[in-house]
CSV table of C-alpha atoms and ligand atoms in Angstrom, one decimal:
chain,number,residue,atom,x,y,z
A,5,MET,CA,5.6,12.4,-16.5
A,6,TYR,CA,3.7,9.5,-14.8
A,7,LYS,CA,3.6,9.4,-11.1
A,8,LEU,CA,3.6,5.8,-9.8
A,9,TYR,CA,2.4,4.9,-6.3
A,10,SER,CA,4.1,1.6,-5.6
A,11,MET,CA,5.8,-0.5,-3.0
A,12,GLN,CA,9.3,-1.9,-3.8
A,13,ARG,CA,8.5,-5.5,-2.7
A,14,SER,CA,5.0,-5.7,-4.1
A,15,GLY,CA,4.9,-8.0,-7.1
A,16,ASN,CA,1.9,-6.1,-8.6
A,17,SER,CA,3.8,-2.8,-8.3
A,18,TYR,CA,6.9,-4.4,-9.8
A,19,LYS,CA,4.9,-5.5,-12.9
A,20,VAL,CA,4.3,-1.8,-13.7
A,21,ARG,CA,7.9,-0.8,-12.9
A,22,LEU,CA,9.2,-3.6,-15.2
A,23,ALA,CA,6.9,-2.5,-18.1
A,24,LEU,CA,7.9,1.2,-17.7
A,25,ALA,CA,11.6,0.1,-17.7
A,26,PHE,CA,11.2,-2.0,-20.9
A,27,LEU,CA,9.4,1.0,-22.4
A,28,GLU,CA,12.1,3.4,-21.1
A,29,ALA,CA,9.2,5.6,-19.9
A,30,PRO,CA,10.2,8.2,-17.3
A,31,TYR,CA,8.2,8.3,-14.1
A,32,ARG,CA,8.3,9.5,-10.6
A,33,ALA,CA,7.9,6.6,-8.1
A,34,ILE,CA,6.3,7.2,-4.7
A,35,GLU,CA,6.9,4.5,-2.1
A,36,VAL,CA,3.8,3.4,-0.2
A,37,ASP,CA,4.4,1.1,2.7
A,38,ILE,CA,1.3,-1.1,2.8
A,39,LEU,CA,2.7,-2.8,5.9
A,40,ARG,CA,2.4,0.5,7.7
A,41,GLY,CA,-1.1,1.2,6.4
A,42,GLU,CA,0.0,3.9,4.1
A,43,SER,CA,-2.4,2.7,1.4
A,44,ARG,CA,-5.4,3.0,3.8
A,45,THR,CA,-5.0,6.6,4.8
A,46,PRO,CA,-7.9,9.0,3.9
A,47,GLU,CA,-5.5,10.8,1.5
A,48,PHE,CA,-4.6,7.6,-0.3
A,49,LEU,CA,-8.2,6.2,-0.3
A,50,ALA,CA,-9.2,9.4,-2.0
A,51,LYS,CA,-6.9,8.5,-4.9
A,52,ASN,CA,-7.7,4.8,-4.9
A,53,PRO,CA,-10.8,3.7,-3.0
A,54,SER,CA,-9.4,0.1,-3.1
A,55,GLY,CA,-6.5,1.2,-0.9
A,56,GLN,CA,-4.0,-0.7,-3.0
A,57,VAL,CA,-0.8,-0.2,-5.0
A,58,PRO,CA,0.1,0.1,-7.8
A,59,LEU,CA,-1.7,3.3,-8.7
A,60,LEU,CA,-0.7,5.4,-11.7
A,61,GLU,CA,-1.4,9.1,-11.8
A,62,ILE,CA,-1.6,9.7,-15.5
A,63,ALA,CA,-2.4,13.4,-15.3
A,64,GLU,CA,-3.1,15.8,-12.3
A,65,GLY,CA,-5.8,14.0,-10.3
A,66,ARG,CA,-6.4,11.3,-13.0
A,67,TYR,CA,-5.7,7.9,-11.4
A,68,LEU,CA,-5.6,4.4,-12.7
A,69,ALA,CA,-5.6,1.3,-10.4
A,70,GLU,CA,-5.2,-2.5,-11.1
A,71,SER,CA,-1.8,-3.5,-12.3
A,72,ASN,CA,-3.0,-5.2,-15.5
A,73,ALA,CA,-5.1,-2.3,-16.5
A,74,ILE,CA,-2.1,0.0,-15.9
A,75,LEU,CA,0.1,-2.4,-18.1
A,76,TRP,CA,-2.4,-2.0,-20.9
A,77,TYR,CA,-2.5,1.8,-20.5
A,78,VAL,CA,1.3,2.2,-20.7
A,79,ALA,CA,1.9,-0.4,-23.3
A,80,ILE,CA,-0.8,0.4,-25.9
A,81,GLY,CA,0.9,1.4,-29.2
A,82,THR,CA,4.2,-0.4,-28.3
A,83,SER,CA,5.4,-3.9,-29.1
A,84,LEU,CA,4.5,-5.0,-25.5
A,85,ALA,CA,0.8,-4.8,-26.4
A,86,PRO,CA,-0.3,-7.2,-29.2
A,87,GLU,CA,-2.1,-5.7,-32.1
A,88,SER,CA,-4.3,-8.4,-33.6
A,89,ARG,CA,-7.6,-9.3,-32.2
A,90,MET,CA,-6.6,-12.8,-31.3
A,91,ASP,CA,-3.2,-11.9,-29.9
A,92,ARG,CA,-4.8,-9.2,-27.7
A,93,ALA,CA,-7.5,-11.7,-26.4
A,94,GLU,CA,-4.8,-14.2,-25.6
A,95,ALA,CA,-2.7,-11.7,-23.7
A,96,LEU,CA,-5.9,-10.8,-21.8
A,97,GLN,CA,-6.6,-14.5,-21.2
A,98,TRP,CA,-3.2,-14.9,-19.5
A,99,MET,CA,-3.6,-11.7,-17.6
A,100,PHE,CA,-6.9,-12.8,-16.2
A,101,PHE,CA,-5.3,-16.1,-15.4
A,102,GLU,CA,-2.6,-14.3,-13.5
A,103,GLN,CA,-5.1,-12.5,-11.4
A,104,HIS,CA,-7.3,-15.4,-10.5
A,105,ALA,CA,-5.0,-18.4,-10.5
A,106,LEU,CA,-1.4,-17.2,-9.8
A,107,GLU,CA,-1.5,-13.9,-7.8
A,108,PRO,CA,-4.1,-15.0,-5.2
A,109,ASN,CA,-2.0,-18.1,-4.4
A,110,ILE,CA,1.7,-17.4,-5.0
A,111,GLY,CA,1.2,-13.7,-4.4
A,112,ALA,CA,-0.5,-14.4,-1.1
A,113,ALA,CA,2.1,-16.9,-0.1
A,114,TYR,CA,4.9,-14.4,-1.0
A,115,PHE,CA,3.2,-11.6,1.0
A,116,TRP,CA,2.7,-13.7,4.2
A,117,LEU,CA,5.9,-15.8,4.1
A,118,SER,CA,8.3,-13.2,2.8
A,119,LEU,CA,7.0,-9.8,3.9
A,120,VAL,CA,5.1,-10.2,7.1
A,121,ARG,CA,7.0,-11.2,10.2
A,122,GLY,CA,5.3,-14.2,11.8
A,123,GLY,CA,3.1,-14.5,8.7
A,124,ARG,CA,3.6,-18.3,8.4
A,125,ASP,CA,2.1,-18.8,11.8
A,126,LEU,CA,-0.8,-16.5,11.1
A,127,GLN,CA,-1.7,-18.2,7.9
A,128,THR,CA,-1.0,-21.9,8.5
A,129,HIS,CA,-4.7,-22.7,7.7
A,130,ALA,CA,-4.4,-21.0,4.2
A,131,LEU,CA,-1.0,-22.2,3.2
A,132,GLU,CA,-1.9,-25.6,2.1
A,133,ASP,CA,-4.6,-24.2,-0.3
A,134,TRP,CA,-2.2,-21.6,-1.7
A,135,MET,CA,0.4,-24.3,-2.4
A,136,GLU,CA,-2.0,-26.7,-4.1
A,137,ARG,CA,-3.6,-24.0,-6.3
A,138,GLY,CA,-0.3,-22.2,-6.9
A,139,TYR,CA,1.3,-25.5,-8.1
A,140,ALA,CA,-1.7,-26.1,-10.4
A,141,ALA,CA,-1.3,-22.6,-11.9
A,142,LEU,CA,2.5,-23.3,-12.4
A,143,GLN,CA,1.6,-26.5,-14.2
A,144,VAL,CA,-0.7,-24.7,-16.6
A,145,MET,CA,2.1,-22.2,-17.4
A,146,GLU,CA,4.7,-25.0,-17.7
A,147,ASP,CA,2.5,-26.9,-20.3
A,148,HIS,CA,2.1,-23.7,-22.3
A,149,LEU,CA,5.8,-22.9,-22.2
A,150,LYS,CA,6.8,-26.4,-23.3
A,151,SER,CA,5.9,-25.3,-26.9
A,152,ASN,CA,5.9,-21.5,-26.6
A,153,ASP,CA,8.7,-19.0,-25.8
A,154,PHE,CA,6.2,-16.4,-24.5
A,155,PHE,CA,2.6,-16.3,-23.5
A,156,ALA,CA,1.0,-14.4,-26.3
A,157,ALA,CA,1.8,-13.2,-29.9
A,158,GLY,CA,5.0,-15.2,-30.0
A,159,GLN,CA,7.0,-12.3,-28.4
A,160,LEU,CA,7.5,-10.5,-25.1
A,161,THR,CA,4.2,-8.8,-24.1
A,162,ILE,CA,2.5,-7.4,-21.0
A,163,ALA,CA,1.1,-11.0,-20.5
A,164,ASP,CA,4.7,-12.1,-19.7
A,165,ILE,CA,5.3,-9.1,-17.5
A,166,ALA,CA,2.1,-9.8,-15.5
A,167,LEU,CA,3.0,-13.4,-15.0
A,168,TYR,CA,6.7,-12.7,-14.3
A,169,GLY,CA,5.8,-10.5,-11.3
A,170,TYR,CA,5.0,-13.4,-8.9
A,171,THR,CA,6.4,-16.4,-10.7
A,172,HIS,CA,10.0,-15.1,-10.2
A,173,VAL,CA,9.5,-14.9,-6.4
A,174,ALA,CA,7.8,-18.3,-6.1
A,175,ASN,CA,11.0,-19.8,-4.8
A,176,GLN,CA,11.0,-17.3,-2.0
A,177,CYS,CA,7.7,-18.6,-0.6
A,178,ASP,CA,8.1,-22.4,-0.5
A,179,PHE,CA,7.4,-23.2,-4.2
A,180,ASP,CA,10.1,-25.4,-5.8
A,181,LEU,CA,10.5,-24.7,-9.5
A,182,GLU,CA,12.8,-27.7,-10.0
A,183,SER,CA,10.2,-29.7,-11.8
A,184,PHE,CA,9.2,-26.7,-14.0
A,185,PRO,CA,12.1,-26.4,-16.5
A,186,ALA,CA,10.1,-24.5,-19.1
A,187,ILE,CA,9.1,-21.9,-16.5
A,188,ARG,CA,12.8,-21.6,-15.4
A,189,HIS,CA,13.9,-21.1,-19.0
A,190,TRP,CA,11.1,-18.5,-19.6
A,191,LEU,CA,12.2,-16.6,-16.4
A,192,ARG,CA,15.8,-16.4,-17.8
A,193,ARG,CA,14.4,-15.4,-21.2
A,194,ILE,CA,12.6,-12.4,-19.6
A,195,GLU,CA,15.6,-11.4,-17.6
A,196,GLN,CA,17.7,-11.3,-20.8
A,197,GLN,CA,15.4,-8.9,-22.6
A,198,THR,CA,16.8,-5.4,-23.2
A,199,GLY,CA,15.7,-3.0,-20.5
A,200,PHE,CA,14.9,-5.7,-17.8
A,201,VAL,CA,15.2,-4.5,-14.3
A,202,PRO,CA,15.0,-6.6,-11.1
A,203,MET,CA,12.4,-6.1,-8.4
A,204,ASN,CA,14.8,-4.2,-6.1
A,205,TRP,CA,15.7,-1.7,-8.8
A,206,HIS,CA,14.3,1.8,-8.4
A,207,PRO,CA,14.6,5.1,-10.3
A,208,THR,CA,17.4,7.4,-9.2
A,209,SER,CA,16.9,9.1,-5.9
A,210,SER,CA,15.8,12.4,-7.4
A,211,GLU,CA,12.9,10.6,-9.0
A,212,PHE,CA,12.2,8.3,-6.0
A,213,ASP,CA,10.3,9.9,-3.2
A,214,THR,CA,8.6,8.6,-0.1
A,215,LEU,CA,4.9,9.3,0.5
A,216,ASP,CA,5.9,12.1,3.0
A,217,VAL,CA,8.1,13.9,0.5
A,218,ALA,CA,5.3,13.7,-2.1
A,219,ALA,CA,2.8,15.1,0.3
A,220,ASP,CA,5.2,18.0,1.0
A,221,VAL,CA,5.6,18.6,-2.7
A,222,GLU,CA,1.8,18.5,-3.3
A,223,ALA,CA,1.0,20.8,-0.3
B,165,LIG,N1,-5.7,-6.7,-8.3
B,165,LIG,C1,-4.8,-5.7,-7.8
B,165,LIG,C2,-4.2,-6.1,-6.5
B,165,LIG,C3,-3.3,-5.1,-5.9
B,165,LIG,C4,-2.8,-5.5,-4.5
B,165,LIG,O1,-3.2,-6.6,-4.0
B,165,LIG,N2,-1.9,-4.7,-4.0
B,165,LIG,C5,-1.4,-5.0,-2.7
B,165,LIG,C6,0.1,-4.9,-2.8
B,165,LIG,S1,0.7,-6.2,-3.9
B,165,LIG,C7,-1.8,-3.9,-1.7
B,165,LIG,O2,-1.7,-2.7,-2.1
B,165,LIG,N3,-2.3,-4.2,-0.5
B,165,LIG,C8,-2.6,-3.3,0.5
B,165,LIG,C9,-4.0,-3.5,1.0
B,165,LIG,O3,-4.8,-4.2,0.4
B,165,LIG,O4,-4.2,-2.8,2.0
B,165,LIG,C10,-3.7,-5.3,-8.9
B,165,LIG,O5,-3.4,-6.2,-9.7
B,165,LIG,O6,-3.2,-4.2,-8.9
């Protein structure tokens, strides 16, 4: 069974939890509170030198970082990972877009405005840039979705899951989706897919441990 180090309110972590839910793949979730520095302890850095979640332990001591790499790993061989050369490349195209155009802007705004107390005051200098670039990314997505139901291969794939992670919380960090009707329809389309789980969903308590409990188990 996979072991997933993740934080409940991290969009990057949610992307992986959402894919595992669609795939009905069992896993043990270990909550890592990045706001309390739990991803920067020597123990965690030994697992992922980047000090970030999500992190998937595939087998004893075998770790995979980067949400979109994890999405590919868990989805290969399923309908969530396109098969043809072009469909795969297009899924990757959108997943790179997610990491350079969406996540650094809407993800950053979500982190500082929604998760960090006083974050708005700490980041006033950056907010304007995040808004401008975030809206530009949303416009690119809107234009694609005007004539496509999904981002790649004409069906739900990990490209949609990657983009859903932060787009669905954009309204929680000052972005107004009113003028992006195609995005709003796509969000609802994802939410109607069989197996969808919201960001605040977590596996049952027996499978859901905190970092401390996991440390005890491993000791
Ligand atoms: N490119 C990485 C970004 C991961 C990332 O930024 N994770 C954040 C939470 S959403 C984190 O762990 N931050 C803690 C830190 O950097 O100390 C991915 O897609 O997985």
